[in-house]
Coordinates of C-alpha atoms (C1' of nucleotides) in Angstrom, one line a residue:
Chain Q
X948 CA 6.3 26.0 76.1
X949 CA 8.2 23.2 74.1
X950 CA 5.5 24.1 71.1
X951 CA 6.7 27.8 71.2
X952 CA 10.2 26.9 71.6
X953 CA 10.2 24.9 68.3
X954 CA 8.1 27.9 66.7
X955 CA 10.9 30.0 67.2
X956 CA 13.5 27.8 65.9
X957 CA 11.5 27.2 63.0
X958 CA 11.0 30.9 62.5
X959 CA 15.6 31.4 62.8
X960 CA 15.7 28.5 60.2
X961 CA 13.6 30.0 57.7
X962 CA 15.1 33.9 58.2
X963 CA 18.3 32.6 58.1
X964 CA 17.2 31.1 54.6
X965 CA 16.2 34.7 53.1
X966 CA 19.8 36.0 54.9
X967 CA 21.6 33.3 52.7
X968 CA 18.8 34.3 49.8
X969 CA 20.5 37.7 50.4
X970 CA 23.4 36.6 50.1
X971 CA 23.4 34.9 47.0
X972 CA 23.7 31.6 48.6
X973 CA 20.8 29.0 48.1
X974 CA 17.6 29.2 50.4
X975 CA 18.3 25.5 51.7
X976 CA 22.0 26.4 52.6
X977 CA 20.7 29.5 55.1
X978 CA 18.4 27.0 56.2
X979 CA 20.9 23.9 56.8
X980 CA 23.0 26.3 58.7
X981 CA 20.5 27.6 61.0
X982 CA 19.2 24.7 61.9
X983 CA 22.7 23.9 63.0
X984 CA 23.6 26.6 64.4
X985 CA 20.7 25.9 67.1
X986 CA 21.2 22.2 67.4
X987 CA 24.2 21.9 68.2
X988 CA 25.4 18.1 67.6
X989 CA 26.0 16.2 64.6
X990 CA 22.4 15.6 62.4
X991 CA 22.2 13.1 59.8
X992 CA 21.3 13.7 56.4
X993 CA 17.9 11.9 56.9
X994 CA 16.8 14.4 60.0
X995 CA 18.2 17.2 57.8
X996 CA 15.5 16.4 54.9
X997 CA 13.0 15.8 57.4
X998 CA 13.3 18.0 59.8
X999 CA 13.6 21.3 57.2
X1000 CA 11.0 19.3 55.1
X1001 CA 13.0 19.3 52.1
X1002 CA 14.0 16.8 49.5
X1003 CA 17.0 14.4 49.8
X1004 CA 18.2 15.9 46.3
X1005 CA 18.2 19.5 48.3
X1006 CA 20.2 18.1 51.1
X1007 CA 22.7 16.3 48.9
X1008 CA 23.3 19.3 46.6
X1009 CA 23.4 21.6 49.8
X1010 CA 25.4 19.8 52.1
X1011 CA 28.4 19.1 49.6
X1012 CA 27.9 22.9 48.4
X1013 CA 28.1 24.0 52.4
X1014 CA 31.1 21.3 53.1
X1015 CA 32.9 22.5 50.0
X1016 CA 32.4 25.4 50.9
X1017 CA 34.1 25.0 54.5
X1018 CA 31.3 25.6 56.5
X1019 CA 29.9 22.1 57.5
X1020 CA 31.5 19.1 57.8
X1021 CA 30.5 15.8 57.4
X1022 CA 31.4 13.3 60.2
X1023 CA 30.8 9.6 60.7
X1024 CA 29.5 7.9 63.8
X1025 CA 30.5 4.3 64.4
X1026 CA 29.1 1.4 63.6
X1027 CA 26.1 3.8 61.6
X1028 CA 26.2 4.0 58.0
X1029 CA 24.4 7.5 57.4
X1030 CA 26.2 10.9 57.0
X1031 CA 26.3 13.2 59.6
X1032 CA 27.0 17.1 59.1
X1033 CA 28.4 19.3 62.1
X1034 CA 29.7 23.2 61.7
X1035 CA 33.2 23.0 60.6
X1036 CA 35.5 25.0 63.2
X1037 CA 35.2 28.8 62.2
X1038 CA 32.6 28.7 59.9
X1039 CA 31.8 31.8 59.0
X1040 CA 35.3 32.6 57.8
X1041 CA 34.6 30.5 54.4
X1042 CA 31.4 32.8 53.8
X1043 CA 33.9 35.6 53.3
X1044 CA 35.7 33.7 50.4
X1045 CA 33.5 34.2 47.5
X1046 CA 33.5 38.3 48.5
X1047 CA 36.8 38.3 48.4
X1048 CA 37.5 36.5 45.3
X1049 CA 34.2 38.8 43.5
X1050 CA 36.1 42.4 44.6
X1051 CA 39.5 41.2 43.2
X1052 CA 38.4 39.7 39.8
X1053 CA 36.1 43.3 39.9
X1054 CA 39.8 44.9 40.8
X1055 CA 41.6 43.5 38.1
X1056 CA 39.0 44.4 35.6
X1057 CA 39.2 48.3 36.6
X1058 CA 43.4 47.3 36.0
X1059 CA 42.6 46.2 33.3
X1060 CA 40.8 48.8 31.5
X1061 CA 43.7 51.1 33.4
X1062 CA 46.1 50.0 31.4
X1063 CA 44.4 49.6 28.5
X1064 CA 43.4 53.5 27.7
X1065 CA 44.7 55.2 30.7
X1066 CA 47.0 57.2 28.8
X1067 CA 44.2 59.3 26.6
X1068 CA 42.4 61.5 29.0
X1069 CA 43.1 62.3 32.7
X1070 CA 39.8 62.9 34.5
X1071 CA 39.4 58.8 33.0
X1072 CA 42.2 57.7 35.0
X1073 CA 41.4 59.3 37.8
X1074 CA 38.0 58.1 38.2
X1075 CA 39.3 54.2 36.9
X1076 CA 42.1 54.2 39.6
X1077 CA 39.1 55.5 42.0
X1078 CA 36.9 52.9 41.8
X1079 CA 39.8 50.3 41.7
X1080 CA 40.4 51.7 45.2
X1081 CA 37.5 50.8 46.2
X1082 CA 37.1 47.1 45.2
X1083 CA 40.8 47.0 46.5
X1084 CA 39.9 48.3 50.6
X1085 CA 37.0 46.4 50.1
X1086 CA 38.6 43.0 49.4
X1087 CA 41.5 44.1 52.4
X1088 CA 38.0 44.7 54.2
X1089 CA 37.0 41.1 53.7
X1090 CA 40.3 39.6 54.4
X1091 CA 41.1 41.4 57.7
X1092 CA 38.0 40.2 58.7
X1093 CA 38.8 36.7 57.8
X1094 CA 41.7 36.9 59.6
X1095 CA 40.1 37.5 62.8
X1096 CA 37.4 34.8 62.5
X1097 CA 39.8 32.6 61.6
X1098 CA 41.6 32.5 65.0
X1099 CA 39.4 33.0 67.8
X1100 CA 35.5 32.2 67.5
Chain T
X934 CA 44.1 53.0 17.7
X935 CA 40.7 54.6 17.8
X936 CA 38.9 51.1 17.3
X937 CA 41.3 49.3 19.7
X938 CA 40.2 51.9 22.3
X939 CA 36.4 51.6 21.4
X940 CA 36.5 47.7 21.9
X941 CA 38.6 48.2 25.1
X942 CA 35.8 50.4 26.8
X943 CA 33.1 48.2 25.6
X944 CA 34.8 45.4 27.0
X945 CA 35.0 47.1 30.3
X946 CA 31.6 48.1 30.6
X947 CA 30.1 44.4 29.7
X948 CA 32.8 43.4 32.3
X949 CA 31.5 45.8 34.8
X950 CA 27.5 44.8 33.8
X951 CA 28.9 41.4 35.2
X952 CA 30.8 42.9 38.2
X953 CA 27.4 44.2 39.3
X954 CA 25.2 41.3 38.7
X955 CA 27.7 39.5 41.2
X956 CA 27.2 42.3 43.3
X957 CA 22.8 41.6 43.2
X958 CA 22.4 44.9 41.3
X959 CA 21.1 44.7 37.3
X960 CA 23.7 44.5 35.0
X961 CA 22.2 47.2 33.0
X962 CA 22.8 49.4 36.2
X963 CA 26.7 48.1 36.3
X964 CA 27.5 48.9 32.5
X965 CA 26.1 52.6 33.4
X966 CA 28.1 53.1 35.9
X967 CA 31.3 51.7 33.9
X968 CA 30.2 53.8 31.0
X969 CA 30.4 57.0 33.3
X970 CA 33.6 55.9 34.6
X971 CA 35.4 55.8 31.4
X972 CA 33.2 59.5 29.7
X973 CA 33.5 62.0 32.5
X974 CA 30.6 64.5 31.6
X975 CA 27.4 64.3 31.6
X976 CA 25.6 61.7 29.6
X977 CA 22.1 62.3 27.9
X978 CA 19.5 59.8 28.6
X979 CA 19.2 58.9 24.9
X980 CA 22.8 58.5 24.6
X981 CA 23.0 56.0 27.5
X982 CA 20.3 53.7 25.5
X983 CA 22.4 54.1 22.2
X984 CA 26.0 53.5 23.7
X985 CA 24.6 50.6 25.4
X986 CA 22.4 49.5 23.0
X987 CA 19.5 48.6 25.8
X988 CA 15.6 50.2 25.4
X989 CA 14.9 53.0 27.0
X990 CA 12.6 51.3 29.4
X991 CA 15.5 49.9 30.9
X992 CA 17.3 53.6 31.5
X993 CA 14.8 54.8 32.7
X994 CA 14.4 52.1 35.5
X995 CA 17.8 51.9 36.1
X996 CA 19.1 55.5 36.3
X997 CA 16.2 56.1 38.6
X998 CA 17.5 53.3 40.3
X999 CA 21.1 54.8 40.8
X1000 CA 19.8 57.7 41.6
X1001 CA 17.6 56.7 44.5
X1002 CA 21.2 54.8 45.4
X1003 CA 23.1 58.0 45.4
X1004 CA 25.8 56.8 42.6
X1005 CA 24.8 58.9 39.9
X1006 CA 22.9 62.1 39.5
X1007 CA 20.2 63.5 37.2
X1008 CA 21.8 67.7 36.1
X1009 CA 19.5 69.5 33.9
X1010 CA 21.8 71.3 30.9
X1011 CA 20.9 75.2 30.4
X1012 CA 18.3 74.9 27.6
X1013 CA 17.7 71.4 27.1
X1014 CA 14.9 69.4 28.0
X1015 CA 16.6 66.1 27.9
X1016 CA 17.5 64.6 31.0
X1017 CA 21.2 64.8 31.6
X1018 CA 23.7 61.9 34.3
X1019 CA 26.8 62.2 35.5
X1020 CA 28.4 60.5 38.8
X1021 CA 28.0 62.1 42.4
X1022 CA 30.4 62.8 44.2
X1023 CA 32.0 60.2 46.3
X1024 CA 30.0 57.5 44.4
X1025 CA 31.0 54.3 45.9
X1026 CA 30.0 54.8 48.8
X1027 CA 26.4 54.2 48.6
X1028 CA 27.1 50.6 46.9
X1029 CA 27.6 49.9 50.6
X1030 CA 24.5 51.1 52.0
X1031 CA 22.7 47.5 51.0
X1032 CA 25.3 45.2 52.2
X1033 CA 25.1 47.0 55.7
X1034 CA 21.3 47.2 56.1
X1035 CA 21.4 43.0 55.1
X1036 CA 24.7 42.8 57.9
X1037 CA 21.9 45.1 60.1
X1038 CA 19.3 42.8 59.1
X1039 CA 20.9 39.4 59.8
X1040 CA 22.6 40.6 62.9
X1041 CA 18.6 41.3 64.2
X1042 CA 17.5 37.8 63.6
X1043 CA 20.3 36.2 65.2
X1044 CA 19.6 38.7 68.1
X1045 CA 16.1 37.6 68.1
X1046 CA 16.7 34.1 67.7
X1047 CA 18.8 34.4 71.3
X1048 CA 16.5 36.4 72.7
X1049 CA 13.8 33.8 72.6
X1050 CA 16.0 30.7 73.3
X1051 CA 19.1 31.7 74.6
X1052 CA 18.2 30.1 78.1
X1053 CA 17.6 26.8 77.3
X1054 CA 21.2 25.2 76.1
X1055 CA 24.5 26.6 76.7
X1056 CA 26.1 25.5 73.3
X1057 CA 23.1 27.1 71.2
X1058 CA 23.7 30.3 73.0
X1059 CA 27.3 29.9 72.2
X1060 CA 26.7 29.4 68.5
X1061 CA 24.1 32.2 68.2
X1062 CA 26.6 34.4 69.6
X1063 CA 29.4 33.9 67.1
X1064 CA 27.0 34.0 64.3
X1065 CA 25.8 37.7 65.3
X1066 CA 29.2 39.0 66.4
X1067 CA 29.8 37.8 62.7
X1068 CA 27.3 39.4 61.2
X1069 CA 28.0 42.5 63.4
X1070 CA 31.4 42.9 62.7
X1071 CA 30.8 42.6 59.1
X1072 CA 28.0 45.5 58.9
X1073 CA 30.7 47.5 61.4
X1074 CA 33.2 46.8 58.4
X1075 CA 31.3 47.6 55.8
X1076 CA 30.3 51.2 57.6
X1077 CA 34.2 51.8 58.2
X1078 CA 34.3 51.6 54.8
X1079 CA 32.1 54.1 54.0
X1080 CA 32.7 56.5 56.3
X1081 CA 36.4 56.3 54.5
X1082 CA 34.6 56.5 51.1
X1083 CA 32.8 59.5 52.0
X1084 CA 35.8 61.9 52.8
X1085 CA 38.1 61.6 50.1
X1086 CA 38.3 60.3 47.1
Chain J
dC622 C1' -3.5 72.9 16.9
dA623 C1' -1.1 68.8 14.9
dG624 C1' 3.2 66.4 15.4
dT625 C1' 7.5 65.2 17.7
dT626 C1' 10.6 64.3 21.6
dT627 C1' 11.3 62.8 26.3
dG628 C1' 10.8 59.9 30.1
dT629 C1' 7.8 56.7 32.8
dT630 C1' 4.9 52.6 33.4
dC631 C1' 2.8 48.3 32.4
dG632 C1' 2.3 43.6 30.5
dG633 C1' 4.6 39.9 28.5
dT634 C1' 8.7 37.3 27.4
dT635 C1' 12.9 35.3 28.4
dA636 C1' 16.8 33.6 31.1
dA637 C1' 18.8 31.8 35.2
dT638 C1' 18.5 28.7 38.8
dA639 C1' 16.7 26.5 43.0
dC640 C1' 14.2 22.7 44.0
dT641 C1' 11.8 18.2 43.2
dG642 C1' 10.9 13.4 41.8
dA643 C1' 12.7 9.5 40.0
dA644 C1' 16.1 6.4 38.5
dC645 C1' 20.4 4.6 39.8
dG646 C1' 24.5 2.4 42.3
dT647 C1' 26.1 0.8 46.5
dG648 C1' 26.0 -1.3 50.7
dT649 C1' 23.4 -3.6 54.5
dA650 C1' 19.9 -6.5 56.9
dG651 C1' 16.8 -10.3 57.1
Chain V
dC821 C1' 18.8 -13.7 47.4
dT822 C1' 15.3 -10.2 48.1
dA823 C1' 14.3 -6.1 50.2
dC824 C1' 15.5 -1.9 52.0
dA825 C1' 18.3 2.3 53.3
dC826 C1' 21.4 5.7 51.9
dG827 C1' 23.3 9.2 49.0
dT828 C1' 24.1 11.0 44.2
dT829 C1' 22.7 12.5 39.7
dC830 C1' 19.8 14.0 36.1
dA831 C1' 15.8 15.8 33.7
dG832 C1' 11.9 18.5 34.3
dT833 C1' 9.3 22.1 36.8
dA834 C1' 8.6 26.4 39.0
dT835 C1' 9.9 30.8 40.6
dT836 C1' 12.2 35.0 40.3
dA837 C1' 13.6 39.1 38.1
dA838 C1' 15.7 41.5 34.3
dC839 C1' 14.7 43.3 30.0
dC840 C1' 11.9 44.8 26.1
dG841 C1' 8.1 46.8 23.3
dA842 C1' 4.3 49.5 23.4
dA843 C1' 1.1 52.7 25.2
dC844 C1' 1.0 56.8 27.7
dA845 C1' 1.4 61.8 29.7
dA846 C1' 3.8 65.9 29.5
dA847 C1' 6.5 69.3 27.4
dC848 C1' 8.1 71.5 23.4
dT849 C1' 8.1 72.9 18.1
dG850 C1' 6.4 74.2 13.9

DNA sequence: CAGTTTGTTCGGTTAATACTGAACGTGTAG
DNA sequence: CTACACGTTCAGTATTAACCGAACAAACTG
C-alpha cells in the first residue's frame, strides 16, 4: 500500500509540473511545490534534488526563483548546515503577482496607443478603450483575489 | 502627422504581439488582433501579411487559430474570393476560455491528488485543500469575468 | 486550356529557455 | 591539513514551438 501511496505522490509532483509548465513557470518549480505541498515539513535542498531526481543546479536556480518569488521559504535547523525550504504563509497569493503586473503593463499599452491617436476616428477609440477594459477587470480580478488569499488560507 | 500616427500604431501592435506572447498565445496572433483593434473593417487576408510584414503561412495558421478561439471572424465580401477578418463580437471574452480550462485542469489534480491520499496525514489534507480552493476560485474568477465580458461591451 | 490568385500544409530553420555537468568558493569534519 | 559537503554560477546541451519558404489543391480569369 506504501508502494501505491508513493505512486500517487509521484504522479501530483509531476502534474503539478505541467500546471506550473502551464503556467509559464518552470517544470521544476510545479514540481518543488508539489512535493511540498504533500510533505508537509521543512525538506532540505539535498532530499529536494534527490527525491524529484533533479540536479543540484535545478534546485538552486528553483528554490531562489520560488523564495523570491514568495512562495517558499528557506529556513535553518540548528546545529545543521543545509538549507531547508518550507511553503511560505499564503503561498499562492505571490503566484497572482506576475498576472497582475502582465494585465497592467498590457493596460497601459492600450493607454498608450489611446492617447496617442484617439482623436482620429471613433469606432478606434471605442474598440481601444474596450480592450483596455478588459486587461483593467482582469488585473482588479487578480487583485481581489489576492486580497482574499492573503488573509485567511 | 500622418507618419507620427503610422509609427504610433505599429508600435502598438509589436507591443500587443508581446502582450500576447506573455499571455502563451503567438505573437503573430497578438499583433492581429492589435491591428484589428486600431482599422475597424474588415481586413483581407493578403493585407494582414503585408501590414505585418509576416508570410502568409503564418496568417493562415494564426487567423485559423483566432478563429477556432472565437476572437475574430472569417466574412466573405459580396464578389470577392479573398478571405476577409474582422473582430467578433464581444471578443475578449474567449481569451479566457484557456485560463479557465488550465484553473479546471489544476483544480482536478489537486482533487485527485486528495482523493488518493487525503486519509493518511492531516496537514497534507490541509495543504491540498488550500491549493484547490486556489485553483478553484481562480477558474470561478476567471468565468465571472466572462460572463461580464459576454453581455456588454 | 494555360496561367494566376488564394489559402492550407509540410519540412526545416531559428530562437528562447529549461536543465545539466562541472568548476568554484566556503565552511566543516576527521 | 586533507577531504568532504553544501550551495551557487556558468557554459553547453536539449527541447519546444514559432515562423518561413515552398509545394500544393482549388477556384477563378483570360
Amino acid at each position: 500500500m506504501n508502494t501505491s501511496r508513493k505512486a500517487a505522490v509521484e504522479e501530483f509532483v509531476e502534474r503539478m509540473g505541467l500546471v506550473a509548465e502551464g503556467d509559464g513557470l518552470p517544470r521544476i518549480a510545479g514540481r518543488i511545490m508539489g512535493l511540498m505541498v504533500i510533505e508537509g515539513g521543512p525538506l532540505s535542498f539535498s532530499e529536494l534534488a534527490q527525491r524529484l531526481d533533479v540536479s543540484r543546479a535545478s534546485i538552486s536556480t528553483n528554490t531562489r526563483f520560488l523564495e523570491r518569488l514568495g512562495v517558499i521559504e528557506r529556513v535553518a535547523q540548528r546545529g545543521e548546515r543545509r538549507d531547508y525550504f518550507q511553503l511560505a504563509t499564503a503561498p499562492y497569493v505571490h503566484l497572482l503577482q506576475g498576472p497582475v503586473d502582465r494585465m497592467m503593463k498590457a493596460h497601459a499599452v492600450v493607454a498608450h496607443a489611446r492617447d496617442q491617436l484617439s482623436v482620429t476616428d471613433e469606432g478606434t477609440r471605442r474598440r481601444l478603450d474596450e480592450l483596455g477594459v478588459f486587461y483593467e477587470e482582469l488585473g482588479n480580478s487578480f487583485r481581489e483575489l489576492a486580497k482574499r488569499f492573503s488573509r485567511d488560507e
